[in-house]
PDB file of C-alpha atoms in Angstrom:
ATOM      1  CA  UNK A   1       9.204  47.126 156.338  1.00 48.00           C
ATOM      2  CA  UNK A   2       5.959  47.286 154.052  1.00 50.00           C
ATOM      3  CA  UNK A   3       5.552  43.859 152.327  1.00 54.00           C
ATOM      4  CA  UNK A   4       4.943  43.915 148.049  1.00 60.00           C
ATOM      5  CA  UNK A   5       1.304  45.362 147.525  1.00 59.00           C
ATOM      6  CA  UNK A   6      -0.662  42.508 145.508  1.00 63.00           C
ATOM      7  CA  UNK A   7      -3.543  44.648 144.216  1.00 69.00           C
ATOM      8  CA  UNK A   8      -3.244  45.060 140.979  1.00 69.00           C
ATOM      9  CA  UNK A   9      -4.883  48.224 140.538  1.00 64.00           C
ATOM     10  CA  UNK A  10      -2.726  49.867 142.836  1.00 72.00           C
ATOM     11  CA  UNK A  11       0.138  48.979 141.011  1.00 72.00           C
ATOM     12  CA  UNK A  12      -0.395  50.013 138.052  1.00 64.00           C
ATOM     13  CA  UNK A  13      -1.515  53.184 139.306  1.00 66.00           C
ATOM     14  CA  UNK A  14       1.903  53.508 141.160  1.00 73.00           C
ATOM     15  CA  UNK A  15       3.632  53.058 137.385  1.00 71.00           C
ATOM     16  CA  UNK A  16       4.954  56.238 136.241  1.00 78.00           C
ATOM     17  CA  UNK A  17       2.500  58.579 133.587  1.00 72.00           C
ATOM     18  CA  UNK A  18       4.681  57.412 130.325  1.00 73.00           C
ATOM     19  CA  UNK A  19       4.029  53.654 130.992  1.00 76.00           C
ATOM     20  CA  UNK A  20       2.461  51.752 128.110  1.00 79.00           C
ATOM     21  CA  UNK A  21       0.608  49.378 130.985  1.00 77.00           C
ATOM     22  CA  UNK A  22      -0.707  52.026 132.743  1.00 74.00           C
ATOM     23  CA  UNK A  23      -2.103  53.809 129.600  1.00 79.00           C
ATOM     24  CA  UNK A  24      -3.557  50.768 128.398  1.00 79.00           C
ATOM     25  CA  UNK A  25      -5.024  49.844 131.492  1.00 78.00           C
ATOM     26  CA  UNK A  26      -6.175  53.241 132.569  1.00 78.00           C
ATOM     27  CA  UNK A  27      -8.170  53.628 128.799  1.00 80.00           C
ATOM     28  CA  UNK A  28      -9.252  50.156 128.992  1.00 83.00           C
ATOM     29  CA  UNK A  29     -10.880  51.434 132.382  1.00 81.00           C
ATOM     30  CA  UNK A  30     -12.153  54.198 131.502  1.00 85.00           C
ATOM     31  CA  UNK A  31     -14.086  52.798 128.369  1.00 86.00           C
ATOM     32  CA  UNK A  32     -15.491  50.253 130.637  1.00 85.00           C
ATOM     33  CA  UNK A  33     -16.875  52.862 133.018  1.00 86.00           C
ATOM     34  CA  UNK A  34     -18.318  54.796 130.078  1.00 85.00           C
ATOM     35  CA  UNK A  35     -19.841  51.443 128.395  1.00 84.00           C
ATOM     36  CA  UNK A  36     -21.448  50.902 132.195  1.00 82.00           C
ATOM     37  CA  UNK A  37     -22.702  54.353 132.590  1.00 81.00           C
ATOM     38  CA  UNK A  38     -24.456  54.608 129.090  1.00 79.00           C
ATOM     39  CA  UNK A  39     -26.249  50.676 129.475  1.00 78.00           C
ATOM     40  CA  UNK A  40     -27.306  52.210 132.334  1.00 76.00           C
ATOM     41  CA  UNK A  41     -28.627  55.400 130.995  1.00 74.00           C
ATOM     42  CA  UNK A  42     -30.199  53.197 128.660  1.00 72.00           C
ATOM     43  CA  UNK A  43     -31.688  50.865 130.683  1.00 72.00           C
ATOM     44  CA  UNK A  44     -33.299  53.905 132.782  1.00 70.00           C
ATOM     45  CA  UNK A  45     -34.614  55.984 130.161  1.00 63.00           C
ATOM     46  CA  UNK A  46     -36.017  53.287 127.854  1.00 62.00           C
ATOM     47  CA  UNK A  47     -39.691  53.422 129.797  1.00 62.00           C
ATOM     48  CA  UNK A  48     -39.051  57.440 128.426  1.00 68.00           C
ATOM     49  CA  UNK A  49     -37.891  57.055 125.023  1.00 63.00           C
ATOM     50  CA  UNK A  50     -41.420  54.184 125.029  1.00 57.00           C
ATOM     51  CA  UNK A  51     -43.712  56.715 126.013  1.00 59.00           C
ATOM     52  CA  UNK A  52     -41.971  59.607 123.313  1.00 64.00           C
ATOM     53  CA  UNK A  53     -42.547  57.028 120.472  1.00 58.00           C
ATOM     54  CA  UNK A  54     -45.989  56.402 121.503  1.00 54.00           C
ATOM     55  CA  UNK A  55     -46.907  59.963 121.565  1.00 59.00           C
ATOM     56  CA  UNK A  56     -44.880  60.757 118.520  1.00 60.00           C
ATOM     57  CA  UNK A  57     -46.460  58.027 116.781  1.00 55.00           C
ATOM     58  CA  UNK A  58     -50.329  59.344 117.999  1.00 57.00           C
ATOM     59  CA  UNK A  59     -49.111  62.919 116.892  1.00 62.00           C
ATOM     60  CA  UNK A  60     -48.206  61.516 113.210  1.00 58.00           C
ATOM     61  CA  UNK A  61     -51.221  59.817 113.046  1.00 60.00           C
ATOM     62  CA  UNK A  62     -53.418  62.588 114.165  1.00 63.00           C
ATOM     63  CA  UNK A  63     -51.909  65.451 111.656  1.00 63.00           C
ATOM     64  CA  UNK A  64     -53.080  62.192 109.438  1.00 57.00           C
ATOM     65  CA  UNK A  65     -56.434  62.407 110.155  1.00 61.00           C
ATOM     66  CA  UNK A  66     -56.449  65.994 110.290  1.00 62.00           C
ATOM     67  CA  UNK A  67     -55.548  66.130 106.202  1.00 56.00           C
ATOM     68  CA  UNK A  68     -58.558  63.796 106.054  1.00 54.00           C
ATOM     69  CA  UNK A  69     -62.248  66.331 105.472  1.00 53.00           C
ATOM     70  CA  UNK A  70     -64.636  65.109 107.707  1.00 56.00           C
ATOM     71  CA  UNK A  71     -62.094  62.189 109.650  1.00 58.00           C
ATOM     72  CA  UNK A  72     -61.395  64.725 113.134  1.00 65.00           C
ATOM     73  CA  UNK A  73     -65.250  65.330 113.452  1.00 63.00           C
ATOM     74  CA  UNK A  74     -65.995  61.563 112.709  1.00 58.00           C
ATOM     75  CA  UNK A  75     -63.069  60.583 115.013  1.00 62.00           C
ATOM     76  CA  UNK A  76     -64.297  62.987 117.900  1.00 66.00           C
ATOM     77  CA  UNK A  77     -67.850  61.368 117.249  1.00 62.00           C
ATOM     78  CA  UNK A  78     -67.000  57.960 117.509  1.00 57.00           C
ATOM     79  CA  UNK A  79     -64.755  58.576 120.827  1.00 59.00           C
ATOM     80  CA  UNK A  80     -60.840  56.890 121.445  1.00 58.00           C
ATOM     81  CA  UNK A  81     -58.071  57.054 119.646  1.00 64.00           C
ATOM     82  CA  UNK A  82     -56.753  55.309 116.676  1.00 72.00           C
ATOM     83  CA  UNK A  83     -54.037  52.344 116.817  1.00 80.00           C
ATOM     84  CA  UNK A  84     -51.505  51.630 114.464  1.00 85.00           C
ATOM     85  CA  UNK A  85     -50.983  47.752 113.320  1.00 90.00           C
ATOM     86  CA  UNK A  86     -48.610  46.299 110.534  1.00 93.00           C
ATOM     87  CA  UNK A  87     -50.406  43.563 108.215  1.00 93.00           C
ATOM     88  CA  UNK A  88     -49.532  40.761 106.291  1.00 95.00           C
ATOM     89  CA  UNK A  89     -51.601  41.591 103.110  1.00 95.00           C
ATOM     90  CA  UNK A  90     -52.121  38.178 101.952  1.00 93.00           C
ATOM     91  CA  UNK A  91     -53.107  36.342 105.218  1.00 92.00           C
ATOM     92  CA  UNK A  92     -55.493  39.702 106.410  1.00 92.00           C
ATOM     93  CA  UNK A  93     -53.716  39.730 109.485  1.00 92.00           C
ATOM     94  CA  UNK A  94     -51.412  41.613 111.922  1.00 91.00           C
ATOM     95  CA  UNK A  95     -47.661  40.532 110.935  1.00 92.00           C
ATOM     96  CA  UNK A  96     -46.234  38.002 113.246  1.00 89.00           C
ATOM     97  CA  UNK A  97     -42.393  39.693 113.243  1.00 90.00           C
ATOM     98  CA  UNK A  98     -42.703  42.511 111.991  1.00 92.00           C
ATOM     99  CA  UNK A  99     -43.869  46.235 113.673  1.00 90.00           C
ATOM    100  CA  UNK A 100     -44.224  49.149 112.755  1.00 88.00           C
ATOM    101  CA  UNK A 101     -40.593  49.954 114.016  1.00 87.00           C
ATOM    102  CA  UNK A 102     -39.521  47.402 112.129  1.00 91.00           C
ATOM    103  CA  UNK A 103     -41.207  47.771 108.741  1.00 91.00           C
ATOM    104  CA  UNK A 104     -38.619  50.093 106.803  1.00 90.00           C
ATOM    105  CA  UNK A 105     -35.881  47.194 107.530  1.00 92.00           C
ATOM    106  CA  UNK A 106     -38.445  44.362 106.563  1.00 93.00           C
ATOM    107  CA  UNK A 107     -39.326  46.010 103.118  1.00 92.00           C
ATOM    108  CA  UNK A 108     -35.590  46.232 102.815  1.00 93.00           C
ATOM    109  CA  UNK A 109     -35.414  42.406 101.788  1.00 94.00           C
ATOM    110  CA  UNK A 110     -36.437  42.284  98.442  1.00 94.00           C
ATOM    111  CA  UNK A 111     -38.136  38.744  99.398  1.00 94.00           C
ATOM    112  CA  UNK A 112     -40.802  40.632 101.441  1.00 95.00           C
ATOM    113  CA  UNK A 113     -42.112  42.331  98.508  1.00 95.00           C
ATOM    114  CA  UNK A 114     -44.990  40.172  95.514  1.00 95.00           C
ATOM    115  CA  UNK A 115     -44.667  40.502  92.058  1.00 95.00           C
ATOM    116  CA  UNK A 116     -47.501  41.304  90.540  1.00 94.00           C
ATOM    117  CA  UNK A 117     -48.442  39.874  87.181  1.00 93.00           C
ATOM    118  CA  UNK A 118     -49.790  41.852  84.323  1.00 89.00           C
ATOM    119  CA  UNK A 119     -53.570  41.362  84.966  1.00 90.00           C
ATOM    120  CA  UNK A 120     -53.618  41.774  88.450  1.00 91.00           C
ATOM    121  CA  UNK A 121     -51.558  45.145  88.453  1.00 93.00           C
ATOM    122  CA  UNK A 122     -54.283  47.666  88.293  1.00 93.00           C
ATOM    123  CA  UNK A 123     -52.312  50.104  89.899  1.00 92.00           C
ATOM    124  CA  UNK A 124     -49.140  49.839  87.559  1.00 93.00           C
ATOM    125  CA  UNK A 125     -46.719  49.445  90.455  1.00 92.00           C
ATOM    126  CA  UNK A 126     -45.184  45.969  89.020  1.00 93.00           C
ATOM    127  CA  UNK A 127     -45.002  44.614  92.637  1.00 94.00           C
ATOM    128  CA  UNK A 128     -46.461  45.401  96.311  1.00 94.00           C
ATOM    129  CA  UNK A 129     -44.957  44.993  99.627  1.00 95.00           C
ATOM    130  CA  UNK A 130     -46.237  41.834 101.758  1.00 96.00           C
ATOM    131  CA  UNK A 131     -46.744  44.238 104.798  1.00 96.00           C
ATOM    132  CA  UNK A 132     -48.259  47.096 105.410  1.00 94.00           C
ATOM    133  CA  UNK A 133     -49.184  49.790 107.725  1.00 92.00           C
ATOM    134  CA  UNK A 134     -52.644  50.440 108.813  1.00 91.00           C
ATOM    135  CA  UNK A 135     -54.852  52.749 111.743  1.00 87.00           C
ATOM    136  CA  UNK A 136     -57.522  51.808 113.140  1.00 85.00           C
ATOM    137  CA  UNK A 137     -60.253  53.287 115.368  1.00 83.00           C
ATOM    138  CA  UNK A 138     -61.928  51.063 117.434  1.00 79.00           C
ATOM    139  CA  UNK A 139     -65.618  51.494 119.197  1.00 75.00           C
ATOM    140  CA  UNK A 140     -65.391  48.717 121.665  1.00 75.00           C
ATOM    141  CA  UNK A 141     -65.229  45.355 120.395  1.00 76.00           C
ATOM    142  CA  UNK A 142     -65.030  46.747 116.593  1.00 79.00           C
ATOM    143  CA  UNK A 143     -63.435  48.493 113.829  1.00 82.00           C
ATOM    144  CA  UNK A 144     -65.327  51.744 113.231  1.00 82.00           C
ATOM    145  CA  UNK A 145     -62.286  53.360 111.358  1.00 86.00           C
ATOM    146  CA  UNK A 146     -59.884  51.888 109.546  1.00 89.00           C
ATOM    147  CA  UNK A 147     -56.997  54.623 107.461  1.00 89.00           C
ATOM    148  CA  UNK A 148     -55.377  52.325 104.272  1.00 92.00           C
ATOM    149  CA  UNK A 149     -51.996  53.610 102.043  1.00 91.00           C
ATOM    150  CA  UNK A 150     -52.470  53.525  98.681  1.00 93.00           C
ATOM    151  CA  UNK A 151     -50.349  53.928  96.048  1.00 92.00           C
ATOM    152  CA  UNK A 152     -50.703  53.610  91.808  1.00 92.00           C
ATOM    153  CA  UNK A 153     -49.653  55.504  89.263  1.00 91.00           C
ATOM    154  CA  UNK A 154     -51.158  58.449  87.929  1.00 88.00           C
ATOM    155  CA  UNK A 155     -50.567  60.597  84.524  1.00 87.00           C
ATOM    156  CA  UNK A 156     -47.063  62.818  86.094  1.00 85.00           C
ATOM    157  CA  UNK A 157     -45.918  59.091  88.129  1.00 88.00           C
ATOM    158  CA  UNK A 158     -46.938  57.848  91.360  1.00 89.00           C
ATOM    159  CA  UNK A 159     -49.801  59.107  93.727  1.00 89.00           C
ATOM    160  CA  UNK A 160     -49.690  58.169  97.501  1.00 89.00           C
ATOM    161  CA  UNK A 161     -52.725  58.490  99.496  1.00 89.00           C
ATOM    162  CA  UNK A 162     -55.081  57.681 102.633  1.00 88.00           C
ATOM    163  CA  UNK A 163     -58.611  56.136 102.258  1.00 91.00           C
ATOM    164  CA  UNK A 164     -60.762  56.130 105.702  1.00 88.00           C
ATOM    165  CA  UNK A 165     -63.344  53.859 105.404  1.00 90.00           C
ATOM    166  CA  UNK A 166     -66.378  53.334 107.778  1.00 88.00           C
ATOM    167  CA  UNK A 167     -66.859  50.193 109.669  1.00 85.00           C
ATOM    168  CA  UNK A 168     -68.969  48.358 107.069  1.00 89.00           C
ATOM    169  CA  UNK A 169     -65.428  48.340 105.331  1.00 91.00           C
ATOM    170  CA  UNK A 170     -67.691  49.460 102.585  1.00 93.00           C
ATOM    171  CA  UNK A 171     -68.136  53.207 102.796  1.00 93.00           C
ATOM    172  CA  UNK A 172     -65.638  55.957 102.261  1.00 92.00           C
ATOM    173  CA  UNK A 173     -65.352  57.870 105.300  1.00 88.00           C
ATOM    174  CA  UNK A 174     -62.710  60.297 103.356  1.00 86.00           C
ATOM    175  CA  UNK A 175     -59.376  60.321 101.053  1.00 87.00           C
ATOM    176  CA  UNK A 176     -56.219  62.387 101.246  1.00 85.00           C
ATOM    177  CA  UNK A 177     -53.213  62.692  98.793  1.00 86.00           C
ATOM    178  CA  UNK A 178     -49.979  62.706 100.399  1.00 83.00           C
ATOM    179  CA  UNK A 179     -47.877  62.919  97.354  1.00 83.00           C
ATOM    180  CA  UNK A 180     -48.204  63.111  93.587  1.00 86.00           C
ATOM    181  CA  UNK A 181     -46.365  64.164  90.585  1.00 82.00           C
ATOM    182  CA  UNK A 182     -49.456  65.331  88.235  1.00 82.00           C
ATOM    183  CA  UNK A 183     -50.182  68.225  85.811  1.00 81.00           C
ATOM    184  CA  UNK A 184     -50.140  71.569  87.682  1.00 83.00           C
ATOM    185  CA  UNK A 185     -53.932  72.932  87.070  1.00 78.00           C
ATOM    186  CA  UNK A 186     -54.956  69.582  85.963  1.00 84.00           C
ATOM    187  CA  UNK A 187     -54.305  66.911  87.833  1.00 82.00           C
ATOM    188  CA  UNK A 188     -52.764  68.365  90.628  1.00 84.00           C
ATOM    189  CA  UNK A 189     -56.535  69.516  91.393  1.00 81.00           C
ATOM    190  CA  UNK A 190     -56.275  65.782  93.082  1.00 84.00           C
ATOM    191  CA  UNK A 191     -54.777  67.443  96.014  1.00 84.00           C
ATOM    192  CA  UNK A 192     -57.339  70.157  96.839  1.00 84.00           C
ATOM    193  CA  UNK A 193     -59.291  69.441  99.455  1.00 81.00           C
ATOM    194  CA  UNK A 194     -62.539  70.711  97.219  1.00 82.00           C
ATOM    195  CA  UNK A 195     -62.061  67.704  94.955  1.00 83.00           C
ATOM    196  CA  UNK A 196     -61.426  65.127  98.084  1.00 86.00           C
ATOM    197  CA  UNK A 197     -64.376  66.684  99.664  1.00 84.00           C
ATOM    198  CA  UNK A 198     -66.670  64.064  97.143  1.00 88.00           C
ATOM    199  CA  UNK A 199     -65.482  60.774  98.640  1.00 90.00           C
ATOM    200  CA  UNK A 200     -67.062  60.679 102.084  1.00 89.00           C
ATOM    201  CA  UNK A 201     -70.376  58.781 101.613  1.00 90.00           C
ATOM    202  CA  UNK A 202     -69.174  57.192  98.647  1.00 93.00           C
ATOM    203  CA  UNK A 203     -69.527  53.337  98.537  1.00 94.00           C
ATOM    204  CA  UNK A 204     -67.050  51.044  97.243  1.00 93.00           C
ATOM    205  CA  UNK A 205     -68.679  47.475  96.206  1.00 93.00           C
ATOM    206  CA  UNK A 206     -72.303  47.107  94.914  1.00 91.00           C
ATOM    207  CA  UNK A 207     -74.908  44.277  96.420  1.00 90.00           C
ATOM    208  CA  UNK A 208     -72.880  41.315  94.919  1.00 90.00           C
ATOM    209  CA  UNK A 209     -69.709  42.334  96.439  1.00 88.00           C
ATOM    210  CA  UNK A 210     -68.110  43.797  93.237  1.00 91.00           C
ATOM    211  CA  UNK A 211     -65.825  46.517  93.358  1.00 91.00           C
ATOM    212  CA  UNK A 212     -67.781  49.520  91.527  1.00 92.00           C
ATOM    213  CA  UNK A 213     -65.612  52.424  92.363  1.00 93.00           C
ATOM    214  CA  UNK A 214     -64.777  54.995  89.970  1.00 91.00           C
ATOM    215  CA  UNK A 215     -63.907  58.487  89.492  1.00 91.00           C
ATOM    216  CA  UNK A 216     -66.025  59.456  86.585  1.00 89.00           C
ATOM    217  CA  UNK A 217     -65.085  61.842  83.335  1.00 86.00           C
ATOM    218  CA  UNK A 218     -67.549  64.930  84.769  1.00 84.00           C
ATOM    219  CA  UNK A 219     -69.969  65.107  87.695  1.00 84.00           C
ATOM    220  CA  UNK A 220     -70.515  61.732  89.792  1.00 86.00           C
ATOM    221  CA  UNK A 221     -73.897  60.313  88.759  1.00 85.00           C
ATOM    222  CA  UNK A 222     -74.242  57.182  91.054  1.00 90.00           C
ATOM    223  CA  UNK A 223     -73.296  56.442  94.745  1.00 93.00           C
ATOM    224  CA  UNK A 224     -70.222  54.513  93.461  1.00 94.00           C
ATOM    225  CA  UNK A 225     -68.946  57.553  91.896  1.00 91.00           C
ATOM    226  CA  UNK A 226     -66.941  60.796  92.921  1.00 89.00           C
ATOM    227  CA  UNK A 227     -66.418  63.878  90.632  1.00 87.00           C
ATOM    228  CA  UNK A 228     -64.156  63.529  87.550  1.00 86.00           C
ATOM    229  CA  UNK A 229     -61.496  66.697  86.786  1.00 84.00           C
ATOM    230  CA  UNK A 230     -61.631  67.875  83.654  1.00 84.00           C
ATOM    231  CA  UNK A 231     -59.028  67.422  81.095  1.00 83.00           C
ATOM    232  CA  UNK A 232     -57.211  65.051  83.580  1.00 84.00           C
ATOM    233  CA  UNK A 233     -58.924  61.829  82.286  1.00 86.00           C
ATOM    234  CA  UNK A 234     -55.324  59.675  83.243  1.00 90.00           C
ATOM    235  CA  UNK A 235     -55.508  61.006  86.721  1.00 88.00           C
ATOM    236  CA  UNK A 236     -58.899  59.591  87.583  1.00 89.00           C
ATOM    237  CA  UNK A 237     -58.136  56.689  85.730  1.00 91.00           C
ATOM    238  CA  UNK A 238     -55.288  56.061  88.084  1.00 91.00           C
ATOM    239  CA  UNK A 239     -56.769  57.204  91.352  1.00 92.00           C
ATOM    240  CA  UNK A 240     -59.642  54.524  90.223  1.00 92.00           C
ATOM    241  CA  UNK A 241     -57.123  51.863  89.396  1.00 94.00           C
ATOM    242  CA  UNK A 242     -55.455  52.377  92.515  1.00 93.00           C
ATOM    243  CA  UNK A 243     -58.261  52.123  94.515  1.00 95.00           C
ATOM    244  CA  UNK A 244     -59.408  49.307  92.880  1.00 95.00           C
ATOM    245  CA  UNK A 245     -56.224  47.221  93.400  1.00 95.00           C
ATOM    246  CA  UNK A 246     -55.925  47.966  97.245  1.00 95.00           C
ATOM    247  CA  UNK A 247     -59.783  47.178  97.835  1.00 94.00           C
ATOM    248  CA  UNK A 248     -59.412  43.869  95.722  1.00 94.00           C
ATOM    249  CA  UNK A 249     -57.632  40.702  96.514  1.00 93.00           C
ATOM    250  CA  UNK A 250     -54.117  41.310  95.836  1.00 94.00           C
ATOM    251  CA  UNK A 251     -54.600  44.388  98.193  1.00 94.00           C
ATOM    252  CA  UNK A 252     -56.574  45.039 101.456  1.00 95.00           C
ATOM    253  CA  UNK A 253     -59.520  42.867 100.644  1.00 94.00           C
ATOM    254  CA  UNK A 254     -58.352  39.644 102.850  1.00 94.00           C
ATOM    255  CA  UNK A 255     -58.397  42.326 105.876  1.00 93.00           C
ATOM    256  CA  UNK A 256     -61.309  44.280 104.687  1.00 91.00           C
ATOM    257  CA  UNK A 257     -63.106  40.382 104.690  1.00 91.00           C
ATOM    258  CA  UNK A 258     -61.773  39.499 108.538  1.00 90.00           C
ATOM    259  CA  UNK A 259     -63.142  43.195 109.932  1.00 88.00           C
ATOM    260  CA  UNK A 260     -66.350  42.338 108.614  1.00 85.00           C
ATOM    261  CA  UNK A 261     -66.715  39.077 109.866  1.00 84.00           C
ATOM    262  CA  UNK A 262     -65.569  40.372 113.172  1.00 81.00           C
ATOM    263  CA  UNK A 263     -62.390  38.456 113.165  1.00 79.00           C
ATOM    264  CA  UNK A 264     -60.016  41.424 113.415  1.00 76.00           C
TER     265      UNK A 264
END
């Protein structure tokens, strides 16, 4: 006679289909096996799911630089690709924690944003984010291209945008507007790529470092200046304001500094 089996699977496998135990046990099993199989289907196609962010990421940032005039034939020039870093604006240098898979979460937390007091809010956003998201082009050892967000407000509300600038950090390589709410025929013009087409060459700061930028009234008259739209006076205003904030202090300016010192 067959002595008592003492494997507990077995048993409960012998139980008959209606018993609570073995339905438990069976789901509890089977959940288990799942849980296993998809950690390991992780685990396996994480060097995958790497190498589809990476290219994702390179394709975003090209179709960037595409809406750029004049960035794909400066990028081809200069050779490589660009890189994508997330900066702590007031220290001028690439965030400790955070990436830029982890940005959206960070600017979550209201703490990770600066208010921004009355005189140094060109831009008339009332606060800016402590990190943001910058490319880069490097030629060797240095920056050659560098693509900065923007943001301000405008005459219609808030203008996003993309400045290139050269390596000097002082010369706009080119400017794109990625979203605006202006005047239809006025300054909506902002977005045409006529208009944009003035910035490349432009400089930003004058010999004693000021910021001289502007978009004038009519037709630019100095190499600080790009080409005024008529009868949208508030929209160059803004897109000078704007520009002016993010080149100055409270913006870019402590990682404009460390690029041209070479420390970036």
């Amino acid at each position: 006679m067959a002595g008592p089996d003492w494997n507990p699977l077995r048993r409960v496998l012998a139980l008959p289909n209606e018993s609570r135990l073995k339905t438990v046990v069976m789901a509890f099993l089977v959940s288990a096996i799942c849980a296993a199989l998809v950690s390991g289907a992780t685990v396996v196609l994480r060097p995958i799911q790497t190498a589809n962010r990476a290219a994702e990421e390179q394709a975003r940032i090209a179709a960037l630089v595409e809406g750029i005039p004049g960035m794909a034939a400066i990028l081809e020039q200069s050779g490589g690709t660009l890189s994508t870093v997330v900066i702590d604006l007031a220290r001028g240098r690439a965030a400790a924690d955070v990436t830029p898979a982890t940005l959206d979460a960070a600017l979550a937390d209201p703490g990770n944003w600066t208010r921004l007091e009355p005189g140094q809010d060109l831009a008339g956003l009332g606060q800016r984010p402590n990190f943001a998201q910058i490319y880069l082009l490097r030629d060797g050892d240095q920056v050659s291209v560098v693509l900065l967000p923007l943001s301000g407000q405008g005459y219609g509300g808030r203008i996003d945008a993309i400045l290139a600038l050269r390596g000097d950090m002082n010369t706009i390589a080119g400017l794109t507007v990625t979203q605006h709410s202006e005047t239809p025929g006025l300054g909506a013009r902002i977005e045409e790529s006529s208009w944009q087409a003035s910035f490349p060459g432009t400089e930003l700061r004058d010999d004693s470092g000021e910021i001289r930028f502007r978009v004038e009234r009519g037709p630019a008259s100095g190499v600080h200046e790009v080409d005024g739209i008529t009868g949208a006076t508030r929209t160059g205003r803004g897109v000078t304001q704007m520009v002016r904030f993010w080149l100055g202090p409270d913006g870019y300016g402590p990682l404009i500094d460390a690029i041209a010192r070479g420390e970036f």
